Tab-separated table of C-alpha atoms in Angstrom:
chain	number	residue	atom	x	y	z
Z	1	MET	CA	0.000	0.000	0.000
Z	2	SER	CA	2.869	2.369	0.853
Z	3	ASN	CA	4.484	1.973	-2.565
Z	4	VAL	CA	1.158	2.648	-4.247
Z	5	PHE	CA	0.941	5.898	-2.277
Z	6	ILE	CA	4.505	6.903	-3.155
Z	7	ILE	CA	4.104	6.317	-6.871
Z	8	GLY	CA	0.648	7.878	-6.826
Z	9	GLU	CA	1.919	11.086	-5.225
Z	10	LEU	CA	4.771	11.503	-7.696
Z	11	ASN	CA	2.502	10.517	-10.568
Z	12	HIS	CA	0.072	13.272	-9.531
Z	13	LYS	CA	2.860	15.877	-9.647
Z	14	ILE	CA	4.058	14.732	-13.072
Z	15	GLN	CA	0.554	14.537	-14.564
Z	16	ARG	CA	-0.344	17.950	-13.198
Z	17	ALA	CA	2.768	19.454	-14.815
Z	18	LYS	CA	1.880	17.773	-18.097
Z	19	GLU	CA	-1.720	18.997	-18.100
Z	20	SER	CA	-0.772	22.579	-17.230
Z	21	LEU	CA	2.103	22.646	-19.761
Z	22	PHE	CA	4.362	23.593	-16.862
Z	23	THR	CA	7.803	25.051	-17.556
Z	24	GLY	CA	9.966	25.062	-14.471
Z	25	VAL	CA	11.610	22.914	-11.821
Z	26	LEU	CA	10.132	20.412	-9.394
Z	27	ALA	CA	12.561	20.138	-6.484
Z	28	ILE	CA	12.195	17.038	-4.319
Z	29	GLY	CA	13.877	16.539	-0.973
Z	30	THR	CA	13.970	14.763	2.340
Z	31	HIS	CA	13.230	16.881	5.416
Z	32	ASN	CA	14.845	20.257	4.649
Z	33	GLU	CA	17.414	19.064	2.152
Z	34	VAL	CA	16.750	19.138	-1.581
Z	35	GLU	CA	18.031	16.011	-3.297
Z	36	TRP	CA	16.587	15.889	-6.824
Z	37	PHE	CA	15.530	18.314	-9.533
Z	38	LEU	CA	13.077	17.493	-12.312
Z	39	TYR	CA	13.081	19.993	-15.186
Z	40	PHE	CA	9.850	20.431	-17.144
Z	41	LEU	CA	9.468	22.178	-20.481
Z	42	VAL	CA	5.898	22.745	-21.644
Z	43	GLY	CA	4.766	19.829	-19.481
Z	44	GLN	CA	7.459	17.367	-20.531
Z	45	ILE	CA	10.354	16.162	-18.360
Z	46	VAL	CA	13.443	17.197	-20.305
Z	47	TRP	CA	16.170	16.788	-17.689
Z	48	ALA	CA	16.795	15.657	-14.131
Z	49	ASN	CA	19.706	16.105	-11.787
Z	50	THR	CA	20.857	15.377	-8.278
Z	51	ARG	CA	23.820	16.157	-6.079
Z	52	THR	CA	24.706	12.472	-5.779
Z	53	HIS	CA	26.761	10.811	-8.525
Z	54	SER	CA	25.950	13.384	-11.214
Z	55	LYS	CA	29.269	12.788	-13.028
Z	56	ARG	CA	29.137	9.043	-12.525
Z	57	ARG	CA	25.592	8.858	-13.880
Z	58	TRP	CA	26.424	10.887	-16.989
Z	59	HIS	CA	29.575	8.846	-17.579
Z	60	ARG	CA	27.627	5.586	-17.231
Z	61	GLN	CA	24.897	6.605	-19.666
Z	62	CYS	CA	27.450	7.791	-22.222
Z	63	LEU	CA	29.243	4.453	-22.026
Z	64	LYS	CA	25.938	2.675	-22.543
Z	65	TYR	CA	24.522	4.706	-25.421
Z	66	SER	CA	27.489	6.417	-27.077
Z	67	PRO	CA	29.704	3.879	-28.853
Z	68	ASP	CA	31.004	6.615	-31.180
Z	69	LEU	CA	32.626	8.512	-28.335
Z	70	SER	CA	36.019	7.458	-27.076
Z	71	LYS	CA	36.403	6.799	-23.364
Z	72	LYS	CA	38.502	9.921	-22.969
Z	73	ALA	CA	35.831	12.096	-24.596
Z	74	ILE	CA	33.174	10.561	-22.328
Z	75	HIS	CA	35.333	11.249	-19.289
Z	76	ASP	CA	35.994	14.843	-20.351
Z	77	ILE	CA	32.309	15.556	-20.973
Z	78	ALA	CA	31.218	13.938	-17.678
Z	79	HIS	CA	33.561	16.230	-15.733
Z	80	GLN	CA	32.326	19.438	-17.324
Z	81	PRO	CA	30.158	21.537	-14.953
Z	82	GLU	CA	27.481	21.752	-17.644
Z	83	ASN	CA	27.858	18.374	-19.357
Z	84	TYR	CA	24.326	18.603	-20.756
Z	85	LYS	CA	25.274	21.721	-22.744
Z	86	VAL	CA	28.619	20.258	-23.798
Z	87	MET	CA	26.947	17.210	-25.284
Z	88	ALA	CA	24.231	19.356	-26.857
Z	89	GLN	CA	26.923	21.434	-28.542
Z	90	LEU	CA	28.381	18.275	-30.087
Z	91	VAL	CA	24.919	17.541	-31.456
Z	92	MET	CA	24.774	21.055	-32.925
Z	93	GLN	CA	28.133	20.423	-34.594
Z	94	GLN	CA	26.788	17.134	-35.976
Z	95	LYS	CA	29.479	15.199	-34.109
Z	96	PHE	CA	26.947	13.367	-31.949
Z	97	SER	CA	23.541	12.102	-33.000
Z	98	ARG	CA	20.335	13.459	-31.545
Z	99	GLU	CA	19.149	9.879	-31.057
Z	100	GLN	CA	22.099	9.084	-28.779
Z	101	PHE	CA	21.730	12.387	-26.954
Z	102	SER	CA	18.097	11.574	-26.263
Z	103	GLN	CA	18.983	8.090	-24.986
Z	104	VAL	CA	21.647	9.443	-22.627
Z	105	VAL	CA	19.323	12.074	-21.184
Z	106	ILE	CA	16.390	9.670	-20.843
Z	107	GLY	CA	18.728	7.214	-19.093
Z	108	CYS	CA	19.731	9.873	-16.548
Z	109	ILE	CA	16.114	10.924	-15.963
Z	110	SER	CA	15.019	7.304	-15.509
Z	111	GLU	CA	17.675	6.582	-12.886
Z	112	ILE	CA	16.751	9.657	-10.877
Z	113	LEU	CA	13.028	8.896	-10.948
Z	114	PHE	CA	13.837	5.359	-9.765
Z	115	ASP	CA	15.993	6.765	-6.941
Z	116	ILE	CA	13.176	9.081	-5.845
Z	117	ILE	CA	10.836	6.094	-5.456
Z	118	TYR	CA	13.540	4.127	-3.616
Z	119	GLN	CA	14.243	6.977	-1.173
Z	120	ALA	CA	10.542	7.648	-0.627
Z	121	THR	CA	10.130	3.989	0.358
Z	122	LEU	CA	12.854	4.387	2.979
Z	123	GLU	CA	11.319	7.608	4.280
Z	124	LEU	CA	7.943	5.942	4.788
Z	125	LYS	CA	9.563	3.315	7.019
Z	126	THR	CA	10.447	6.154	9.402
Z	127	SER	CA	7.052	7.865	8.955
Z	128	GLN	CA	8.615	10.607	6.853
Z	129	LYS	CA	7.451	11.972	3.514
Z	130	LEU	CA	9.245	13.560	0.602
Z	131	ILE	CA	8.915	17.307	0.209
Z	132	TYR	CA	7.968	18.779	-3.172
Z	133	LYS	CA	8.668	22.383	-4.149
Z	134	VAL	CA	7.701	23.908	-7.506
Z	135	SER	CA	9.483	26.896	-9.017
Z	136	SER	CA	8.711	28.468	-12.377
Z	137	ARG	CA	11.542	29.290	-14.725
Z	138	ASN	CA	11.888	31.312	-17.892
Z	139	GLY	CA	11.836	28.950	-20.833
Z	140	ALA	CA	14.782	30.811	-22.386
Z	141	ASN	CA	17.114	29.633	-19.619
Z	142	PHE	CA	16.225	25.998	-19.699
Z	143	PRO	CA	17.483	22.655	-20.980
Z	144	CYS	CA	15.745	22.434	-24.331
Z	145	ILE	CA	16.529	19.074	-25.824
Z	146	GLY	CA	13.616	17.619	-27.730
Z	147	LEU	CA	13.299	14.136	-26.271
Z	148	HIS	CA	11.484	11.393	-28.092
Z	149	ARG	CA	7.983	10.988	-26.760
Z	150	GLU	CA	8.840	7.881	-24.819
Z	151	PRO	CA	6.838	6.991	-21.680
Z	152	ILE	CA	9.770	7.547	-19.302
Z	153	TRP	CA	7.720	7.667	-16.115
Z	154	GLN	CA	5.689	4.600	-17.071
Z	155	GLN	CA	8.861	2.625	-17.766
Z	156	VAL	CA	10.372	3.652	-14.425
Z	157	GLN	CA	7.288	2.387	-12.619
Z	158	GLN	CA	7.677	-0.950	-14.409
Z	159	ASP	CA	11.362	-1.068	-13.454
Z	160	TRP	CA	10.525	-0.436	-9.811
Z	161	HIS	CA	7.837	-3.110	-9.852
Z	162	ALA	CA	10.374	-5.587	-11.257
Z	163	TRP	CA	12.860	-4.540	-8.531
Z	164	GLN	CA	10.180	-5.281	-5.932
Z	165	GLN	CA	9.280	-8.618	-7.482
Z	166	ALA	CA	12.948	-9.604	-7.296
Z	167	ASN	CA	12.951	-8.790	-3.542
Z	168	LEU	CA	15.604	-6.108	-3.978
Z	169	THR	CA	13.889	-3.148	-2.319
Z	170	ASP	CA	16.449	-3.213	0.514
Z	171	TYR	CA	19.331	-2.754	-1.915
Z	172	ASN	CA	20.391	0.583	-3.328
Z	173	PRO	CA	21.749	0.310	-6.901
Z	174	ASN	CA	23.977	3.331	-6.227
Z	175	LEU	CA	26.059	1.358	-3.709
Z	176	ALA	CA	29.185	-0.561	-4.639
Z	177	PRO	CA	29.778	-4.246	-3.742
Z	178	LYS	CA	33.010	-4.938	-1.877
Z	179	ILE	CA	34.531	-8.260	-0.783
Z	180	ILE	CA	35.153	-8.295	2.967
Z	181	ARG	CA	35.975	-12.003	3.569
Z	182	ALA	CA	38.003	-13.039	0.571
Z	183	ASP	CA	39.318	-16.284	2.128
Z	184	ILE	CA	35.866	-17.759	2.742
Z	185	LEU	CA	34.540	-16.496	-0.581
Z	186	ARG	CA	37.397	-18.255	-2.350
Z	187	GLU	CA	36.538	-21.503	-0.596
Z	188	ARG	CA	32.855	-21.340	-1.540
Z	189	THR	CA	33.286	-20.455	-5.203
Z	190	SER	CA	35.298	-21.775	-8.097
Z	191	GLU	CA	38.654	-20.153	-8.815
Z	192	ALA	CA	37.346	-18.573	-12.004
Z	193	THR	CA	34.291	-17.154	-10.239
Z	194	PHE	CA	36.391	-15.801	-7.400
Z	195	ARG	CA	38.783	-14.080	-9.788
Z	196	GLU	CA	35.880	-12.472	-11.596
Z	197	LEU	CA	34.272	-11.316	-8.351
Z	198	GLU	CA	37.615	-9.998	-7.167
Z	199	LYS	CA	37.851	-7.804	-10.250
Z	200	LEU	CA	34.314	-6.490	-10.008
Z	201	ALA	CA	33.567	-6.226	-6.281
Z	202	ASP	CA	36.360	-3.869	-5.296
Z	203	GLY	CA	34.135	-1.179	-3.800
Z	204	GLN	CA	34.806	1.262	-6.652
Z	205	LEU	CA	31.935	0.579	-9.055
Z	206	THR	CA	28.257	0.728	-8.127
Z	207	LEU	CA	25.769	-1.972	-9.055
Z	208	ARG	CA	24.633	0.239	-11.906
Z	209	ASP	CA	28.223	0.759	-13.064
Z	210	LEU	CA	28.841	-2.970	-13.047
Z	211	ALA	CA	25.669	-3.683	-15.014
Z	212	VAL	CA	26.905	-1.397	-17.791
Z	213	LYS	CA	30.467	-2.695	-17.605
Z	214	THR	CA	29.433	-6.361	-17.811
Z	215	GLY	CA	26.477	-5.853	-20.137
Z	216	GLN	CA	24.135	-7.640	-17.727
Z	217	PRO	CA	20.658	-6.497	-16.677
Z	218	LEU	CA	20.858	-4.689	-13.338
Z	219	ILE	CA	18.403	-7.038	-11.623
Z	220	LEU	CA	20.200	-10.229	-12.683
Z	221	LEU	CA	23.611	-8.873	-11.706
Z	222	THR	CA	22.346	-7.766	-8.296
Z	223	GLN	CA	20.636	-11.120	-7.685
Z	224	SER	CA	23.881	-12.941	-8.445
Z	225	LEU	CA	25.678	-10.977	-5.698
Z	226	ILE	CA	22.936	-11.065	-3.044
Z	227	PRO	CA	23.815	-14.561	-1.682
Z	228	HIS	CA	27.379	-13.410	-0.953
Z	229	ILE	CA	26.091	-10.203	0.662
Z	230	ARG	CA	23.648	-12.089	2.881
Z	231	ARG	CA	26.455	-14.400	4.048
Z	232	ASP	CA	28.521	-11.316	4.987
Z	233	LEU	CA	31.191	-12.229	2.451
Z	234	MET	CA	30.504	-8.942	0.648
Z	235	LYS	CA	28.885	-5.690	1.604
Z	236	LEU	CA	27.499	-2.715	-0.262
Z	237	VAL	CA	29.398	0.484	0.446
Z	238	ASN	CA	28.978	4.136	-0.394
Z	239	VAL	CA	31.164	5.376	-3.187
Z	240	LYS	CA	32.038	8.936	-4.084
Z	241	ASP	CA	31.285	10.591	-7.367
Z	242	LEU	CA	33.975	10.429	-10.031
Z	243	SER	CA	37.082	12.414	-9.219
Z	244	SER	CA	39.119	14.432	-11.690
Z	245	ALA	CA	41.264	11.359	-12.340
Z	246	PRO	CA	40.346	9.244	-15.384
Z	247	TYR	CA	37.538	6.843	-14.562
Z	248	ILE	CA	38.490	4.397	-17.293
Z	249	LYS	CA	41.907	4.708	-18.858
Z	250	PRO	CA	41.537	5.478	-22.563
Z	251	ARG	CA	43.015	3.030	-25.024
Z	252	THR	CA	43.842	5.641	-27.644
Z	253	PRO	CA	44.550	9.367	-27.540
Z	254	THR	CA	41.742	10.157	-29.994
Z	255	SER	CA	38.790	12.150	-28.729
Z	256	PHE	CA	36.151	11.186	-31.214
Z	257	VAL	CA	35.301	8.643	-33.871
Z	258	PRO	CA	34.636	10.471	-37.146
Z	259	SER	CA	31.049	10.372	-38.345
Z	260	SER	CA	30.064	9.840	-41.935
Z	261	GLY	CA	29.062	12.717	-44.150
Z	262	SER	CA	31.276	15.323	-42.521
Z	263	HIS	CA	32.885	18.011	-44.619
Z	264	HIS	CA	35.975	18.276	-42.427
Z	265	SER	CA	39.062	16.207	-42.095
Z	266	VAL	CA	39.634	13.875	-39.155
Z	267	ALA	CA	42.224	16.231	-37.731
Z	268	LYS	CA	39.835	19.162	-37.868
Z	269	LYS	CA	37.107	17.103	-36.197
Z	270	ARG	CA	39.346	16.151	-33.314
Z	271	ALA	CA	40.496	19.721	-32.910
Z	272	ALA	CA	36.909	20.953	-32.919
Z	273	VAL	CA	35.805	18.483	-30.263
Z	274	THR	CA	38.829	19.155	-28.081
Z	275	SER	CA	38.200	22.863	-28.343
Z	276	SER	CA	34.507	22.393	-27.578
Z	277	ILE	CA	35.131	20.309	-24.477
Z	278	LYS	CA	38.172	21.997	-22.980
Z	279	ALA	CA	38.148	25.592	-24.130
Z	280	ASN	CA	34.605	26.892	-24.393
Z	281	PRO	CA	32.125	24.036	-24.708
Z	282	VAL	CA	28.959	26.075	-24.939
Z	283	LYS	CA	30.206	28.606	-27.441
Z	284	ARG	CA	28.166	28.715	-30.630
Z	285	GLN	CA	29.671	27.097	-33.675
Z	286	ARG	CA	29.233	30.287	-35.635
Z	287	PRO	CA	27.884	33.670	-34.568
Z	288	CYS	CA	24.519	35.030	-35.590
Z	289	THR	CA	24.815	37.009	-38.779
Z	290	CYS	CA	23.037	40.238	-39.545
Z	291	SER	CA	22.524	41.908	-42.910
Z	292	GLN	CA	22.574	45.364	-41.350
Z	293	ALA	CA	25.149	47.105	-39.193
Z	294	ASN	CA	24.714	47.513	-35.473
Z	295	ASN	CA	23.470	51.060	-35.976
Z	296	ASP	CA	20.260	49.654	-37.551
Z	297	LYS	CA	18.778	48.872	-34.159
Z	298	GLY	CA	15.809	51.158	-34.870
Z	299	LYS	CA	14.616	48.967	-37.701
Z	300	ALA	CA	12.057	46.214	-37.341
Z	301	VAL	CA	13.755	42.873	-36.769
Z	302	VAL	CA	13.113	39.692	-38.714
Z	303	ALA	CA	14.778	36.638	-37.149
Z	304	TYR	CA	15.440	33.294	-38.809
Z	305	VAL	CA	16.421	30.299	-36.641
Z	306	ASP	CA	18.203	27.715	-38.790
Z	307	ASP	CA	21.521	25.878	-38.613
Z	308	ASN	CA	21.651	25.352	-42.384
Z	309	LEU	CA	24.227	27.706	-43.906
Z	310	ALA	CA	22.764	27.638	-47.418
Z	311	ASP	CA	19.206	28.434	-46.304
Z	312	SER	CA	20.411	31.097	-43.885
Z	313	GLN	CA	22.357	32.769	-46.691
Z	314	ALA	CA	19.339	32.578	-49.000
Z	315	MET	CA	17.231	34.412	-46.432
Z	316	ALA	CA	19.990	36.960	-45.883
Z	317	ASP	CA	20.084	37.671	-49.626
Z	318	ILE	CA	16.325	38.281	-49.666
Z	319	PHE	CA	16.547	40.857	-46.882
Z	320	LYS	CA	19.827	42.400	-48.042
Z	321	GLU	CA	18.278	45.440	-49.718
Z	322	SER	CA	15.228	45.715	-47.454
Z	323	ASP	CA	14.574	48.204	-44.692
Z	324	TYR	CA	14.356	45.443	-42.132
Z	325	ARG	CA	17.086	44.233	-39.847
Z	326	TYR	CA	17.593	40.555	-40.598
Z	327	VAL	CA	19.249	38.275	-38.039
Z	328	ASN	CA	20.100	34.596	-38.435
Z	329	ILE	CA	20.346	32.486	-35.276
Z	330	SER	CA	22.219	29.273	-36.003
Z	331	ASP	CA	22.232	27.682	-32.527
Z	332	SER	CA	18.810	26.409	-31.497
Z	333	LEU	CA	19.996	26.005	-27.890
Z	334	GLN	CA	20.643	29.739	-27.699
Z	335	ALA	CA	17.642	30.758	-29.800
Z	336	LEU	CA	15.281	31.781	-26.990
Z	337	THR	CA	17.941	33.862	-25.244
Z	338	LYS	CA	18.818	35.610	-28.502
Z	339	LEU	CA	15.164	36.193	-29.402
Z	340	LEU	CA	14.579	37.808	-26.009
Z	341	GLU	CA	17.489	40.159	-26.697
Z	342	LEU	CA	16.319	41.034	-30.208
Z	343	LYS	CA	12.551	41.183	-29.585
Z	344	PRO	CA	11.862	40.631	-33.311
Z	345	GLN	CA	8.645	41.567	-35.072
Z	346	LEU	CA	8.650	38.340	-37.127
Z	347	ILE	CA	10.255	34.932	-36.553
Z	348	PHE	CA	10.994	32.209	-39.097
Z	349	LEU	CA	11.815	28.758	-37.640
Z	350	ASP	CA	13.362	25.852	-39.495
Z	351	LEU	CA	11.528	22.653	-38.614
Z	352	VAL	CA	14.453	20.208	-38.709
Z	353	MET	CA	17.282	21.202	-36.368
Z	354	PRO	CA	19.450	19.186	-33.971
Z	355	VAL	CA	18.503	19.176	-30.276
Z	356	VAL	CA	15.450	21.465	-30.615
Z	357	ASN	CA	13.149	21.307	-33.636
Z	358	GLY	CA	10.827	24.027	-34.890
Z	359	TYR	CA	7.726	22.637	-33.187
Z	360	GLU	CA	9.429	22.518	-29.797
Z	361	LEU	CA	10.955	25.972	-30.162
Z	362	CYS	CA	7.635	27.461	-31.231
Z	363	ALA	CA	5.921	25.974	-28.177
Z	364	GLN	CA	8.608	27.515	-25.968
Z	365	ILE	CA	8.210	30.928	-27.616
Z	366	ARG	CA	4.486	30.868	-26.894
Z	367	ARG	CA	5.251	30.377	-23.196
Z	368	ILE	CA	7.255	33.624	-22.984
Z	369	SER	CA	5.137	36.731	-22.443
Z	370	VAL	CA	7.226	39.166	-24.510
Z	371	LEU	CA	7.289	36.790	-27.488
Z	372	LYS	CA	3.927	35.063	-27.315
Z	373	ASP	CA	2.255	37.454	-29.787
Z	374	VAL	CA	5.111	37.642	-32.302
Z	375	PRO	CA	4.196	35.980	-35.619
Z	376	VAL	CA	6.073	32.677	-36.029
Z	377	ILE	CA	6.433	30.940	-39.391
Z	378	ILE	CA	7.702	27.345	-39.546
Z	379	MET	CA	9.753	26.431	-42.608
Z	380	THR	CA	10.358	22.893	-43.865
Z	381	ASN	CA	10.588	20.528	-46.805
Z	382	ASN	CA	7.848	18.377	-45.252
Z	383	ASN	CA	4.851	20.253	-46.556
Z	384	SER	CA	2.198	17.731	-45.482
Z	385	ILE	CA	-1.189	18.190	-43.853
Z	386	PRO	CA	-0.146	16.523	-40.536
Z	387	ASP	CA	2.882	18.838	-40.364
Z	388	ARG	CA	0.677	21.863	-40.978
Z	389	VAL	CA	-1.775	20.756	-38.305
Z	390	ARG	CA	0.967	20.226	-35.753
Z	391	ALA	CA	2.487	23.608	-36.607
Z	392	LYS	CA	-0.884	25.177	-35.840
Z	393	VAL	CA	-1.236	23.256	-32.574
Z	394	VAL	CA	2.077	24.567	-31.189
Z	395	GLY	CA	1.022	28.137	-31.974
Z	396	SER	CA	2.663	29.006	-35.293
Z	397	ASN	CA	1.107	31.622	-37.546
Z	398	GLY	CA	2.016	29.946	-40.790
Z	399	PHE	CA	3.823	27.186	-42.617
Z	400	LEU	CA	6.258	27.922	-45.465
Z	401	GLY	CA	7.642	25.163	-47.649
Z	402	LYS	CA	11.202	24.922	-48.931
Z	403	PRO	CA	13.170	25.605	-51.062
Z	404	ILE	CA	13.213	29.240	-50.021
Z	405	LYS	CA	11.675	31.521	-52.655
Z	406	PRO	CA	11.866	35.333	-52.400
Z	407	LYS	CA	8.248	35.894	-53.438
Z	408	ARG	CA	6.948	33.442	-50.840
Z	409	VAL	CA	8.993	35.037	-48.076
Z	410	LEU	CA	7.954	38.507	-49.224
Z	411	LYS	CA	4.297	37.553	-49.147
Z	412	VAL	CA	4.614	36.359	-45.552
Z	413	VAL	CA	6.467	39.488	-44.466
Z	414	LEU	CA	3.889	41.767	-46.074
Z	415	LYS	CA	1.069	39.813	-44.470
Z	416	HIS	CA	2.402	40.149	-40.947
Z	417	LEU	CA	4.349	43.417	-41.048
Z	418	GLN	CA	2.407	45.535	-43.548
Z	419	THR	CA	-0.860	47.096	-42.378
Z	420	GLU	CA	-1.988	48.602	-45.681
Z	421	PRO	CA	-3.331	46.523	-48.611
Z	422	VAL	CA	-0.611	45.368	-51.002
Z	423	THR	CA	-1.279	44.666	-54.675
Z	424	SER	CA	2.207	43.590	-55.658
Z	425	THR	CA	4.576	41.014	-54.197
Z	426	SER	CA	7.704	41.907	-56.106
Z	427	PRO	CA	11.130	42.041	-54.456
Z	428	ALA	CA	11.369	45.654	-55.617
Z	429	GLN	CA	8.387	46.647	-53.486
Z	430	PHE	CA	9.767	44.624	-50.591
Z	431	SER	CA	13.013	46.630	-50.675
Z	432	ARG	CA	11.076	49.865	-50.303
Z	433	LEU	CA	9.197	48.772	-47.192
Z	434	SER	CA	10.255	50.487	-44.012
Z	435	PRO	CA	9.525	49.890	-40.337
Z	436	SER	CA	7.348	52.996	-40.340
Z	437	SER	CA	4.773	51.116	-42.379
Z	438	VAL	CA	4.515	48.334	-39.840
C-alpha cells in the first residue's frame, strides 16, 4: 500500500505538470534538504539532476549509449560543470547524434526517478514523507533538448515493480559491492568465479556501473551478488562521485570517432571536439549574422532560426536590400535567449534542427510573455497536412515550404508586417518597405 501511495503522489505531480504545460523545476527533498531536480518544459520532463553521482551517472549513460565517443571524450564531458550543454553542442556540430543524446538524457532521468521512489520507500519506514517544491523558470534559460515521446515515467514504474518482485527493495543500486571475507569467498566459489568477483567487487563501481560494464541487466547482476552479501562475504558500500582522475583509462589518444558525411578532415574534427570540451564548450559554432550594421537597431527585426548555412544565406540575400534588420540564429539552444534580446517583429523557424526542432521551439516561444504574440512561421521541406496541423497546434502563424523563394517570403512578411493593402509582391516593393509602415 505504501508503494502505491509513493508512486501515486509523484505521478500526480508529473501529470499535473503535463496537463498545465508547466515550464519550471520540481525540487524534491527529504526533510529540509533538496536532493533531486526534475526539469519540465511545456509539461514534458526534459532533464533531471541530483547532487549524488551526477558525473558518474552521466559517464555511465554515455558508455551505454554512445559507442562513437572514445572513453577519454566521455570522461571529459562527464567532468564538465554543464555536461548537458557540452553534449548538446556536439549535437549542434553534428558530431553526436540526436538519437544518442536523447537516450543518454532519458537514461539519466530514468535513474533519478527510480531513486526518488527508492528513497521515498525508505522515508515511509520512518514515517517521513518527501517534500515537493515547484518553481517556475523562464523557458529561455532551460534545458531544451527535444526528447522522443517515450513513456519515461511509465517505464520507471515498471522497473521499480520488477525490482520489488525480485525482492531487492532493501538494496540501493547506487552502492558498490566490496569483498570483505576473501578467504571464505574463495573456498565457496570456483577459482574462475572468485577471480571475476575480485575484479568487479572492489568497492569502486556501483551496481549500476557494473551492469553497464558487464552488459548484464541490473536485476540479474544484483541477484547474483545477493547470496554473498547475505552471508557477509561482501557488503554494499557508499562510493564517491567520479574524481578528476580518469575513470576508465583510454586506449587511444583520440577524442572522437569520425562520423560519416562530414565536410571536415579527421584532424579538424578532433580539434573541434577538443576545443569544444576543454576551451569553451557552450560557445556557438558560428555567430549570428546580420545583414545590417549595429546602428540599424531602430529597424524592425526579422529573425530566422536555422543551422543550415545555405538556407540562412538565402534568407539573408532576400533581406539584403530591405529596410528590415535581418538576423540569423544558427544555434537552437541559444535561440530563446537571442530572441529575447532582439525582440523581433517576425520569426521564421526551421523545422528540422538538432537538439530542438521548430515545433518545440515554437511551443517555448508561446510560453514567454514578450514573445507570445510575435508571428512565427515554420519552414520545412515536409509540406504535409499533418505537419501543418501540428504547426498550428504549437502556436505558429504559418507554414512555409522549402526551397526558399523570395516571393513566398515577401508575401509572408507583407502579411504580418504591412498594415496597408498590397497589390504587388515583387522584391522591388519589398526593398522599399520600411519599419514605419509596420
